[in-house]
Amino acid sequence: MTTVEPAIGDAFGDVLRECWDAGAEAGHTFEVIERDDGLLLLADAARYFAGANPWSTHEAAILPLATGRVLDIGCGAGRHLAALGDRCQPEGIDPSPGAVQVCRARGLAARVADIDHLPAGAHGKDAYDTLLLFGNNLGLLGSPEAAPGRLAGLAAVAAPGARILGSTTDPYATTNPLHLRYHQRNREHGRPAGQLRLRVRHQAIATPWFDYWWTSVAELEQVLAGSPWRLSAIERDPGNAGRYAAVLMLR
């Protein structure tokens, strides 16, 4: 029997729309995250609608540093935009049209774009004072090869003195044999241990595969060397030693 691959589409947006239509109720809608070694993870989509504080204490600790014009990159359903409220000028971007649709339904400013196609800023009046890469979205740096260009692109839309507030997971803070085997598989293919190849699935739809690079603090510092950004502070998650948030300052 021939295996049928899922159709490619906005699976992530479909998950968020279904969850929103159900009142963002926990236990109603689940996101399937597939890794390229066949690992499947099931996650409650209601977490995309939770406030910043209960979802991740390490992010909540540095969220007050978000000031001025804020761009949330990979904003999803807008949980961090909602947490920022009216105290600054937040807007979000996401490659998922469905995610943007949900943000707008919630009264949040968002548009379809991604880290490789950022809204124009160019150090003028439209430049951003804070760039958010929360929800593990420092992983959107993608790979050691892609990261320098993406860091330069972030700097190009940043105002003088701007900061990046981001979070990620140290891939080495695990003893799970599935993850350790994946690390070894990556090394055998010349990839960093923490470089993930992922897609989101929902029913018979899947997003395209994308790279997501989890780094240790040392790896993050290494990729920042020679970039327009420097590491200013680290905030650890007290409940999970591998998860951390980082404050990056424009040089």
GROMACS .gro file of C-alpha atoms in nm:
model
  251
    1MET     CA    1   0.000   0.000   0.000
    2THR     CA    2   0.138   0.342  -0.094
    3THR     CA    3   0.184   0.591   0.189
    4VAL     CA    4   0.006   0.920   0.122
    5GLU     CA    5   0.191   1.233   0.229
    6PRO     CA    6  -0.014   1.515   0.383
    7ALA     CA    7  -0.103   1.808   0.160
    8ILE     CA    8   0.112   2.116   0.216
    9GLY     CA    9  -0.074   2.410   0.363
   10ASP     CA   10  -0.123   2.634   0.665
   11ALA     CA   11  -0.158   2.359   0.924
   12PHE     CA   12  -0.040   2.588   1.204
   13GLY     CA   13  -0.299   2.849   1.116
   14ASP     CA   14  -0.569   2.582   1.099
   15VAL     CA   15  -0.478   2.470   1.452
   16LEU     CA   16  -0.499   2.824   1.588
   17ARG     CA   17  -0.827   2.903   1.412
   18GLU     CA   18  -0.988   2.584   1.542
   19CYS     CA   19  -0.868   2.655   1.895
   20TRP     CA   20  -0.985   3.019   1.881
   21ASP     CA   21  -1.326   2.919   1.746
   22ALA     CA   22  -1.359   2.682   2.043
   23GLY     CA   23  -1.293   2.964   2.288
   24ALA     CA   24  -0.921   2.882   2.330
   25GLU     CA   25  -1.032   2.610   2.569
   26ALA     CA   26  -0.761   2.376   2.700
   27GLY     CA   27  -0.798   2.015   2.588
   28HIS     CA   28  -0.994   2.094   2.273
   29THR     CA   29  -0.737   2.141   1.994
   30PHE     CA   30  -0.394   1.982   1.964
   31GLU     CA   31  -0.095   2.064   1.748
   32VAL     CA   32   0.116   1.779   1.609
   33ILE     CA   33   0.485   1.866   1.570
   34GLU     CA   34   0.679   1.622   1.352
   35ARG     CA   35   1.059   1.595   1.354
   36ASP     CA   36   1.239   1.456   1.051
   37ASP     CA   37   1.341   1.139   1.236
   38GLY     CA   38   0.974   1.045   1.272
   39LEU     CA   39   0.925   1.174   1.627
   40LEU     CA   40   0.575   1.314   1.684
   41LEU     CA   41   0.493   1.552   1.969
   42LEU     CA   42   0.139   1.645   2.069
   43ALA     CA   43   0.082   1.986   2.229
   44ASP     CA   44  -0.232   2.163   2.349
   45ALA     CA   45  -0.291   2.463   2.122
   46ALA     CA   46  -0.447   2.657   2.411
   47ARG     CA   47  -0.093   2.744   2.521
   48TYR     CA   48  -0.072   2.989   2.230
   49PHE     CA   49  -0.346   3.194   2.397
   50ALA     CA   50  -0.204   3.186   2.752
   51GLY     CA   51  -0.051   3.499   2.901
   52ALA     CA   52   0.326   3.526   2.918
   53ASN     CA   53   0.354   3.479   3.296
   54PRO     CA   54   0.207   3.132   3.348
   55TRP     CA   55   0.356   2.991   3.029
   56SER     CA   56   0.725   3.068   3.075
   57THR     CA   57   0.871   3.243   3.378
   58HIS     CA   58   1.208   3.309   3.213
   59GLU     CA   59   1.036   3.505   2.934
   60ALA     CA   60   0.808   3.685   3.180
   61ALA     CA   61   1.117   3.801   3.371
   62ILE     CA   62   1.253   4.000   3.076
   63LEU     CA   63   0.928   4.097   2.901
   64PRO     CA   64   0.921   4.430   3.094
   65LEU     CA   65   1.233   4.528   2.894
   66ALA     CA   66   1.015   4.552   2.582
   67THR     CA   67   0.975   4.922   2.510
   68GLY     CA   68   0.886   5.155   2.224
   69ARG     CA   69   0.802   5.001   1.889
   70VAL     CA   70   0.798   4.623   1.937
   71LEU     CA   71   0.804   4.361   1.663
   72ASP     CA   72   0.707   4.008   1.768
   73ILE     CA   73   0.861   3.770   1.512
   74GLY     CA   74   0.665   3.446   1.486
   75CYS     CA   75   0.381   3.590   1.692
   76GLY     CA   76   0.147   3.291   1.658
   77ALA     CA   77  -0.190   3.371   1.816
   78GLY     CA   78  -0.046   3.684   1.980
   79ARG     CA   79   0.002   3.579   2.342
   80HIS     CA   80   0.297   3.815   2.388
   81LEU     CA   81   0.132   4.098   2.195
   82ALA     CA   82  -0.164   4.068   2.433
   83ALA     CA   83   0.067   4.062   2.735
   84LEU     CA   84   0.234   4.386   2.623
   85GLY     CA   85  -0.105   4.556   2.601
   86ASP     CA   86  -0.106   4.933   2.559
   87ARG     CA   87   0.222   5.013   2.735
   88CYS     CA   88   0.419   5.014   2.408
   89GLN     CA   89   0.355   4.983   2.034
   90PRO     CA   90   0.351   4.607   1.963
   91GLU     CA   91   0.290   4.446   1.628
   92GLY     CA   92   0.348   4.091   1.515
   93ILE     CA   93   0.450   3.900   1.206
   94ASP     CA   94   0.399   3.534   1.127
   95PRO     CA   95   0.434   3.336   0.803
   96SER     CA   96   0.098   3.171   0.879
   97PRO     CA   97  -0.203   3.359   0.735
   98GLY     CA   98  -0.425   3.176   0.982
   99ALA     CA   99  -0.218   3.295   1.277
  100VAL     CA  100  -0.241   3.653   1.155
  101GLN     CA  101  -0.616   3.614   1.108
  102VAL     CA  102  -0.651   3.498   1.470
  103CYS     CA  103  -0.437   3.788   1.598
  104ARG     CA  104  -0.655   4.037   1.414
  105ALA     CA  105  -0.971   3.871   1.546
  106ARG     CA  106  -0.827   3.932   1.893
  107GLY     CA  107  -0.771   4.301   1.815
  108LEU     CA  108  -0.394   4.264   1.781
  109ALA     CA  109  -0.180   4.421   1.509
  110ALA     CA  110  -0.020   4.155   1.288
  111ARG     CA  111   0.075   4.091   0.927
  112VAL     CA  112   0.202   3.800   0.719
  113ALA     CA  113   0.583   3.811   0.706
  114ASP     CA  114   0.880   3.616   0.842
  115ILE     CA  115   1.235   3.660   0.969
  116ASP     CA  116   1.370   3.667   0.612
  117HIS     CA  117   1.112   3.928   0.502
  118LEU     CA  118   1.091   4.179   0.786
  119PRO     CA  119   0.883   4.498   0.771
  120ALA     CA  120   1.097   4.792   0.658
  121GLY     CA  121   1.262   4.984   0.938
  122ALA     CA  122   1.602   5.102   0.819
  123HIS     CA  123   1.694   5.309   1.128
  124GLY     CA  124   1.427   5.569   1.050
  125LYS     CA  125   1.105   5.665   1.222
  126ASP     CA  126   0.968   5.316   1.151
  127ALA     CA  127   1.260   5.129   1.311
  128TYR     CA  128   1.193   4.894   1.603
  129ASP     CA  129   1.315   4.944   1.958
  130THR     CA  130   1.248   4.585   2.065
  131LEU     CA  131   1.245   4.263   1.864
  132LEU     CA  132   1.076   3.964   2.028
  133LEU     CA  133   1.186   3.607   1.954
  134PHE     CA  134   0.998   3.436   2.237
  135GLY     CA  135   0.847   3.089   2.242
  136ASN     CA  136   1.185   2.932   2.158
  137ASN     CA  137   1.199   3.158   1.851
  138LEU     CA  138   1.569   3.228   1.882
  139GLY     CA  139   1.559   2.895   1.699
  140LEU     CA  140   1.447   3.092   1.392
  141LEU     CA  141   1.814   3.184   1.342
  142GLY     CA  142   1.791   2.850   1.165
  143SER     CA  143   2.148   2.729   1.135
  144PRO     CA  144   2.508   2.850   1.169
  145GLU     CA  145   2.496   2.933   0.798
  146ALA     CA  146   2.166   3.124   0.806
  147ALA     CA  147   2.215   3.301   1.139
  148PRO     CA  148   2.460   3.578   1.031
  149GLY     CA  149   2.229   3.701   0.755
  150ARG     CA  150   1.924   3.689   0.981
  151LEU     CA  151   2.103   3.875   1.261
  152ALA     CA  152   2.208   4.140   1.009
  153GLY     CA  153   1.849   4.162   0.884
  154LEU     CA  154   1.723   4.215   1.238
  155ALA     CA  155   1.977   4.493   1.287
  156ALA     CA  156   1.865   4.659   0.964
  157VAL     CA  157   1.514   4.721   1.103
  158ALA     CA  158   1.632   4.812   1.455
  159ALA     CA  159   1.660   5.160   1.606
  160PRO     CA  160   1.984   5.270   1.776
  161GLY     CA  161   2.005   5.105   2.120
  162ALA     CA  162   1.753   4.837   2.024
  163ARG     CA  163   1.737   4.499   2.194
  164ILE     CA  164   1.630   4.148   2.105
  165LEU     CA  165   1.439   3.958   2.372
  166GLY     CA  166   1.444   3.591   2.282
  167SER     CA  167   1.425   3.243   2.422
  168THR     CA  168   1.546   2.899   2.328
  169THR     CA  169   1.642   2.561   2.473
  170ASP     CA  170   1.989   2.421   2.533
  171PRO     CA  171   1.975   2.095   2.335
  172TYR     CA  172   2.244   1.935   2.551
  173ALA     CA  173   2.036   1.957   2.870
  174THR     CA  174   1.872   1.620   2.807
  175THR     CA  175   1.925   1.254   2.884
  176ASN     CA  176   1.642   1.137   2.656
  177PRO     CA  177   1.782   0.862   2.428
  178LEU     CA  178   1.557   0.977   2.140
  179HIS     CA  179   1.709   1.324   2.150
  180LEU     CA  180   2.064   1.197   2.201
  181ARG     CA  181   2.030   0.972   1.895
  182TYR     CA  182   1.900   1.270   1.699
  183HIS     CA  183   2.204   1.474   1.807
  184GLN     CA  184   2.434   1.200   1.681
  185ARG     CA  185   2.241   1.173   1.354
  186ASN     CA  186   2.285   1.547   1.305
  187ARG     CA  187   2.658   1.528   1.370
  188GLU     CA  188   2.694   1.247   1.117
  189HIS     CA  189   2.531   1.476   0.859
  190GLY     CA  190   2.752   1.774   0.946
  191ARG     CA  191   2.480   1.961   1.134
  192PRO     CA  192   2.485   2.105   1.488
  193ALA     CA  193   2.336   1.868   1.744
  194GLY     CA  194   2.049   2.105   1.818
  195GLN     CA  195   1.946   2.182   1.461
  196LEU     CA  196   1.588   2.058   1.428
  197ARG     CA  197   1.402   1.991   1.105
  198LEU     CA  198   1.032   2.023   1.182
  199ARG     CA  199   0.686   2.062   1.040
  200VAL     CA  200   0.344   2.115   1.196
  201ARG     CA  201   0.059   1.880   1.109
  202HIS     CA  202  -0.315   1.912   1.151
  203GLN     CA  203  -0.551   1.649   1.017
  204ALA     CA  204  -0.440   1.584   0.655
  205ILE     CA  205  -0.242   1.911   0.619
  206ALA     CA  206   0.125   1.982   0.698
  207THR     CA  207   0.339   2.294   0.682
  208PRO     CA  208   0.656   2.281   0.474
  209TRP     CA  209   0.960   2.151   0.661
  210PHE     CA  210   1.164   2.423   0.834
  211ASP     CA  211   1.489   2.442   1.032
  212TYR     CA  212   1.487   2.545   1.398
  213TRP     CA  213   1.824   2.573   1.573
  214TRP     CA  214   1.842   2.521   1.948
  215THR     CA  215   2.171   2.646   2.092
  216SER     CA  216   2.361   2.637   2.416
  217VAL     CA  217   2.463   2.977   2.555
  218ALA     CA  218   2.817   2.914   2.428
  219GLU     CA  219   2.686   2.843   2.076
  220LEU     CA  220   2.470   3.155   2.089
  221GLU     CA  221   2.769   3.366   2.190
  222GLN     CA  222   2.973   3.214   1.910
  223VAL     CA  223   2.718   3.302   1.641
  224LEU     CA  224   2.683   3.655   1.783
  225ALA     CA  225   3.056   3.719   1.753
  226GLY     CA  226   3.109   3.950   1.459
  227SER     CA  227   2.733   4.020   1.433
  228PRO     CA  228   2.566   4.355   1.507
  229TRP     CA  229   2.442   4.210   1.839
  230ARG     CA  230   2.600   4.125   2.175
  231LEU     CA  231   2.469   3.909   2.458
  232SER     CA  232   2.370   4.128   2.753
  233ALA     CA  233   2.187   3.894   2.993
  234ILE     CA  234   2.058   3.540   3.040
  235GLU     CA  235   1.750   3.439   3.240
  236ARG     CA  236   1.709   3.068   3.321
  237ASP     CA  237   1.381   2.887   3.361
  238PRO     CA  238   1.378   2.770   3.726
  239GLY     CA  239   1.160   2.475   3.631
  240ASN     CA  240   1.370   2.354   3.337
  241ALA     CA  241   1.746   2.404   3.338
  242GLY     CA  242   1.766   2.373   2.960
  243ARG     CA  243   1.532   2.662   2.880
  244TYR     CA  244   1.660   3.018   2.889
  245ALA     CA  245   1.580   3.368   2.772
  246ALA     CA  246   1.841   3.605   2.636
  247VAL     CA  247   1.873   3.981   2.603
  248LEU     CA  248   2.076   4.089   2.298
  249MET     CA  249   2.180   4.451   2.255
  250LEU     CA  250   2.257   4.628   1.929
  251ARG     CA  251   2.626   4.719   1.926
   0.00000   0.00000   0.00000
